[in-house]
């Protein structure tokens, strides 16, 4: 009697790198495609989710998806060369075979966010981290309330995806403000101070608004304080954490923060979670 075997959740699907584009800060944008054409069309995810990508013979690592599920069939990740897998990935040529499993993680609560106003707040190079959500919102613009983007940048052209800021600035359905920090500041304090100053100059109604932050978590507290003071609710202040993920499915324990797993309970967390998980920053 044939025994039905369950699909192995750790088994990657065969895929290829189909395009590589160089971005500022030595980041490469990889466009990926599954070998199975049906999977390309059915692959769905939420902004904020990640996938596990394996380079054959080297290893596997988690990467946030920076394209939007509203562009079906397009899967993109932005990778900075920083370790074994990312270096191997940077050395791959177009058409190279890779493995992909996922998507994993909770992603942004886009269903709950519908009809709400949204603040998209990013510090310097983290602008790219909100690309999936930003595209998703713009592709489904009617489903959301007022959308305000505040980003800090020494120079937008030096940011990964910084070129998007110019066309975003031309759109009438999104308020877009780019703030230049007064000085380069390793602590990031100036970026946060500028972000808050930029936010002060924009009109937003705090009640019911989702504030999505992208930056170095250690820099968040002044921004959190400002948002809370303005009346944004604790469960609507969101940010994403990248933590030592290995299996992606809650099995290895590598990504734990207190009693939570980044791969299952995150990577998107709220200020409310941060209060209960002091290791977040
Ligand atoms: S990555 Fe293994 S438990 Fe989260």
Coordinates of C-alpha atoms and ligand atoms in Angstrom, one line a residue:
X1 CA 0.0 0.0 0.0
X2 CA 1.6 3.3 -1.0
X3 CA 2.2 5.5 2.0
X4 CA 1.4 9.2 1.5
X5 CA 4.4 11.3 2.5
X6 CA 3.9 14.8 3.9
X7 CA 5.8 17.5 2.0
X8 CA 9.0 18.4 3.9
X9 CA 8.5 22.0 5.1
X10 CA 12.3 22.5 5.0
X11 CA 12.6 21.3 1.4
X12 CA 13.4 24.3 -0.9
X13 CA 11.9 24.8 -4.3
X14 CA 14.2 25.1 -7.2
X15 CA 14.5 28.7 -8.5
X16 CA 16.8 30.9 -10.5
X17 CA 18.3 34.3 -10.2
X18 CA 16.9 36.0 -13.3
X19 CA 18.2 39.6 -12.9
X20 CA 20.8 41.3 -10.7
X21 CA 20.8 45.1 -10.3
X22 CA 23.4 47.0 -8.5
X23 CA 22.0 49.5 -5.9
X24 CA 23.8 52.1 -3.7
X25 CA 25.7 50.9 -0.6
X26 CA 26.9 47.8 -2.3
X27 CA 23.5 46.2 -2.2
X28 CA 22.4 44.0 -5.1
X29 CA 18.7 43.6 -6.0
X30 CA 18.0 40.0 -7.1
X31 CA 14.9 39.1 -9.1
X32 CA 14.1 35.4 -8.5
X33 CA 11.9 33.0 -10.4
X34 CA 10.8 29.5 -9.5
X35 CA 11.3 26.7 -12.1
X36 CA 7.7 25.7 -11.6
X37 CA 5.7 28.2 -13.5
X38 CA 2.6 27.4 -11.6
X39 CA 4.4 28.2 -8.3
X40 CA 5.5 31.6 -9.7
X41 CA 1.8 32.5 -10.3
X42 CA 0.5 31.1 -7.0
X43 CA 3.3 32.3 -4.8
X44 CA 1.7 34.7 -2.4
X45 CA 3.0 36.5 0.6
X46 CA 2.4 39.6 2.8
X47 CA 4.6 42.7 2.8
X48 CA 7.0 42.2 5.7
X49 CA 7.4 38.4 5.2
X50 CA 10.7 36.8 4.4
X51 CA 11.9 33.8 2.5
X52 CA 14.8 31.4 3.1
X53 CA 17.2 31.3 0.1
X54 CA 19.8 28.6 -0.3
X55 CA 22.9 28.8 -2.4
X56 CA 23.8 25.3 -3.4
X57 CA 26.9 24.0 -1.6
X58 CA 27.1 27.1 0.6
X59 CA 24.1 27.4 2.8
X60 CA 20.9 29.1 3.5
X61 CA 19.9 32.6 4.9
X62 CA 16.7 34.6 5.5
X63 CA 15.9 37.6 3.3
X64 CA 13.0 40.0 3.4
X65 CA 11.0 40.2 0.2
X66 CA 11.2 43.7 -1.1
X67 CA 8.8 43.4 -4.0
X68 CA 5.0 43.5 -3.4
X69 CA 2.5 40.7 -3.6
X70 CA 0.4 43.1 -5.6
X71 CA 2.8 42.4 -8.5
X72 CA 2.1 38.7 -9.0
X73 CA 5.1 36.7 -10.2
X74 CA 7.7 39.3 -9.1
X75 CA 10.0 38.2 -6.3
X76 CA 12.8 40.5 -5.3
X77 CA 15.3 40.6 -2.4
X78 CA 17.9 43.2 -1.7
X79 CA 21.2 41.8 -0.3
X80 CA 24.2 43.4 1.1
X81 CA 27.4 41.3 1.1
X82 CA 28.1 40.5 4.7
X83 CA 28.6 36.8 5.2
X84 CA 29.1 33.4 3.5
X85 CA 25.7 33.1 1.9
X86 CA 25.4 36.7 0.9
X87 CA 28.9 36.7 -0.6
X88 CA 28.1 33.5 -2.6
X89 CA 24.9 35.1 -3.7
X90 CA 26.7 38.2 -4.9
X91 CA 29.0 36.0 -6.9
X92 CA 26.1 34.2 -8.7
X93 CA 25.5 35.0 -12.4
X94 CA 22.1 35.5 -13.9
X95 CA 20.3 32.2 -14.4
X96 CA 22.1 30.5 -11.5
X97 CA 20.1 27.8 -9.7
X98 CA 19.1 28.6 -6.1
X99 CA 16.6 27.2 -3.6
X100 CA 13.7 29.0 -2.0
X101 CA 11.4 28.1 0.8
X102 CA 8.8 30.2 2.5
X103 CA 7.3 32.8 2.7
X104 CA 7.6 32.9 6.5
X105 CA 6.8 35.2 9.3
X106 CA 3.8 37.3 10.1
X107 CA 4.2 40.2 7.8
X108 CA 2.4 43.5 8.2
X109 CA -1.2 43.2 9.3
X110 CA -2.5 44.6 6.0
X111 CA -6.1 43.4 6.6
X112 CA -6.3 45.3 9.8
X113 CA -4.5 48.3 8.3
X114 CA -7.2 48.7 5.6
X115 CA -9.0 52.0 5.7
X116 CA -6.5 53.4 8.2
X117 CA -4.1 56.3 7.7
X118 CA -0.5 55.1 7.5
X119 CA 2.8 56.8 8.4
X120 CA 5.8 55.2 6.7
X121 CA 8.9 56.4 8.6
X122 CA 12.4 55.4 7.7
X123 CA 15.9 56.2 8.8
X124 CA 18.5 56.5 6.0
X125 CA 19.3 53.2 4.2
X126 CA 16.3 51.5 5.9
X127 CA 14.1 53.2 3.3
X128 CA 14.3 50.0 1.2
X129 CA 12.9 48.0 4.1
X130 CA 9.5 49.5 3.6
X131 CA 9.4 49.0 -0.2
X132 CA 7.1 46.0 -0.2
X133 CA 4.6 47.6 2.0
X134 CA 4.9 50.9 0.2
X135 CA 4.2 49.3 -3.2
X136 CA 1.4 47.3 -1.8
X137 CA -0.3 50.3 -0.3
X138 CA 0.2 52.3 -3.5
X139 CA -1.1 49.4 -5.7
X140 CA -4.2 49.2 -3.4
X141 CA -4.3 52.9 -2.8
X142 CA -8.1 53.1 -2.4
X143 CA -8.1 50.7 0.5
X144 CA -6.1 53.0 2.7
X145 CA -6.6 56.4 4.2
X146 CA -4.0 59.2 4.2
X147 CA -0.5 58.0 3.5
X148 CA 2.5 60.0 4.7
X149 CA 6.1 59.1 4.1
X150 CA 8.9 60.7 6.0
X151 CA 12.5 59.5 5.3
X152 CA 15.8 60.8 6.3
X153 CA 18.6 60.8 3.8
X154 CA 21.9 62.7 3.3
X155 CA 21.2 62.4 -0.4
X156 CA 18.3 60.3 -1.8
X157 CA 20.4 59.1 -4.7
X158 CA 22.8 57.4 -2.3
X159 CA 19.9 55.3 -0.8
X160 CA 18.9 51.9 -2.1
X161 CA 15.7 52.6 -4.0
X162 CA 16.2 56.3 -3.3
X163 CA 15.3 57.0 -7.0
X164 CA 11.7 56.0 -6.0
X165 CA 11.6 59.1 -3.8
X166 CA 11.4 61.4 -6.8
X167 CA 8.3 59.8 -8.3
X168 CA 6.8 59.3 -4.9
X169 CA 7.2 63.1 -4.4
X170 CA 5.2 63.7 -7.6
X171 CA 2.2 61.6 -6.6
X172 CA -0.7 63.4 -5.2
X173 CA -2.1 60.5 -3.1
X174 CA 0.9 60.4 -0.8
X175 CA 2.5 63.1 1.3
X176 CA 6.3 62.6 1.0
X177 CA 8.9 64.4 3.0
X178 CA 12.6 63.8 2.9
X179 CA 14.7 65.2 5.7
X180 CA 18.4 65.7 5.5
X181 CA 20.2 65.1 8.8
X182 CA 22.3 68.1 9.9
X183 CA 25.5 66.0 10.3
X184 CA 26.6 62.5 9.8
X185 CA 26.0 60.9 13.1
X186 CA 27.0 57.3 14.0
X187 CA 24.5 57.2 16.8
X188 CA 21.7 57.9 14.5
X189 CA 20.3 60.5 16.9
X190 CA 20.3 63.2 14.3
X191 CA 18.4 60.9 11.9
X192 CA 15.7 60.4 14.5
X193 CA 15.7 64.0 15.5
X194 CA 15.2 65.0 11.9
X195 CA 12.6 62.3 11.4
X196 CA 10.6 63.7 14.3
X197 CA 11.1 67.2 13.1
X198 CA 9.8 66.2 9.6
X199 CA 6.8 64.5 11.2
X200 CA 6.0 67.6 13.3
X201 CA 5.7 69.5 10.0
X202 CA 3.2 67.0 8.5
X203 CA -0.4 67.0 9.5
X204 CA -1.6 63.6 10.6
X205 CA -4.4 62.5 12.8
X206 CA -2.9 60.1 15.3
X207 CA -6.1 58.2 16.2
X208 CA -6.4 55.0 14.3
X209 CA -3.2 55.7 12.4
X210 CA -0.6 53.0 11.8
X211 CA 3.0 54.1 12.1
X212 CA 5.5 51.8 10.4
X213 CA 9.1 52.4 11.4
X214 CA 12.2 51.2 9.6
X215 CA 15.6 51.8 11.2
X216 CA 18.0 50.7 13.7
X217 CA 15.9 49.5 16.7
X218 CA 18.2 51.1 19.2
X219 CA 17.4 54.5 17.7
X220 CA 13.6 54.0 18.0
X221 CA 12.9 55.2 21.6
X222 CA 12.7 59.0 20.9
X223 CA 10.4 58.3 17.9
X224 CA 8.3 55.9 19.9
X225 CA 7.9 58.6 22.6
X226 CA 6.9 61.2 20.1
X227 CA 4.3 58.9 18.4
X228 CA 2.8 57.9 21.8
X229 CA 2.7 61.6 22.9
X230 CA 0.8 62.4 19.7
X231 CA -1.6 59.6 20.5
X232 CA -0.7 56.8 18.1
X233 CA -1.8 53.6 19.9
X234 CA 0.8 51.1 21.1
X235 CA -0.4 48.3 19.0
X236 CA -0.3 50.4 15.8
X237 CA 3.4 51.4 16.1
X238 CA 5.0 48.6 14.0
X239 CA 8.6 47.7 13.1
X240 CA 10.4 44.7 11.7
X241 CA 13.3 42.9 13.4
X242 CA 16.0 40.8 11.7
X243 CA 17.3 38.3 14.2
X244 CA 19.6 35.3 13.6
X245 CA 17.0 33.3 11.8
X246 CA 18.0 29.8 10.7
X247 CA 15.2 27.4 10.2
X248 CA 12.4 30.0 9.6
X249 CA 9.7 27.8 11.1
X250 CA 10.1 27.8 14.9
X251 CA 12.2 24.7 15.2
X252 CA 15.8 25.8 15.9
X253 CA 15.3 28.4 18.6
X254 CA 18.0 30.7 17.1
X255 CA 15.8 33.7 16.6
X256 CA 14.2 33.9 20.1
X257 CA 13.6 37.2 21.7
X258 CA 12.4 36.5 25.3
X259 CA 9.5 34.1 24.9
X260 CA 8.9 34.9 21.2
X261 CA 10.4 33.7 18.0
X262 CA 11.2 36.3 15.4
X263 CA 10.4 33.8 12.6
X264 CA 6.9 32.9 13.9
X265 CA 5.7 35.8 16.0
X266 CA 7.6 38.4 13.9
X267 CA 9.5 39.7 12.1
X268 CA 6.9 42.4 12.5
X269 CA 6.4 43.5 16.1
X270 CA 4.5 46.4 17.7
X271 CA 5.6 48.8 20.4
X272 CA 3.3 46.8 22.6
X273 CA 5.4 43.7 22.0
X274 CA 8.6 45.8 22.6
X275 CA 7.4 46.8 26.0
X276 CA 7.0 43.2 27.0
X277 CA 10.2 42.0 25.3
X278 CA 13.1 44.2 26.6
X279 CA 15.6 42.4 24.4
X280 CA 14.1 44.0 21.4
X281 CA 16.5 46.9 21.5
Ligands
LIG1 S1 14.6 30.6 12.9 FE1 14.6 28.7 13.9 S2 13.2 29.1 15.5 FE2 13.1 30.9 14.4

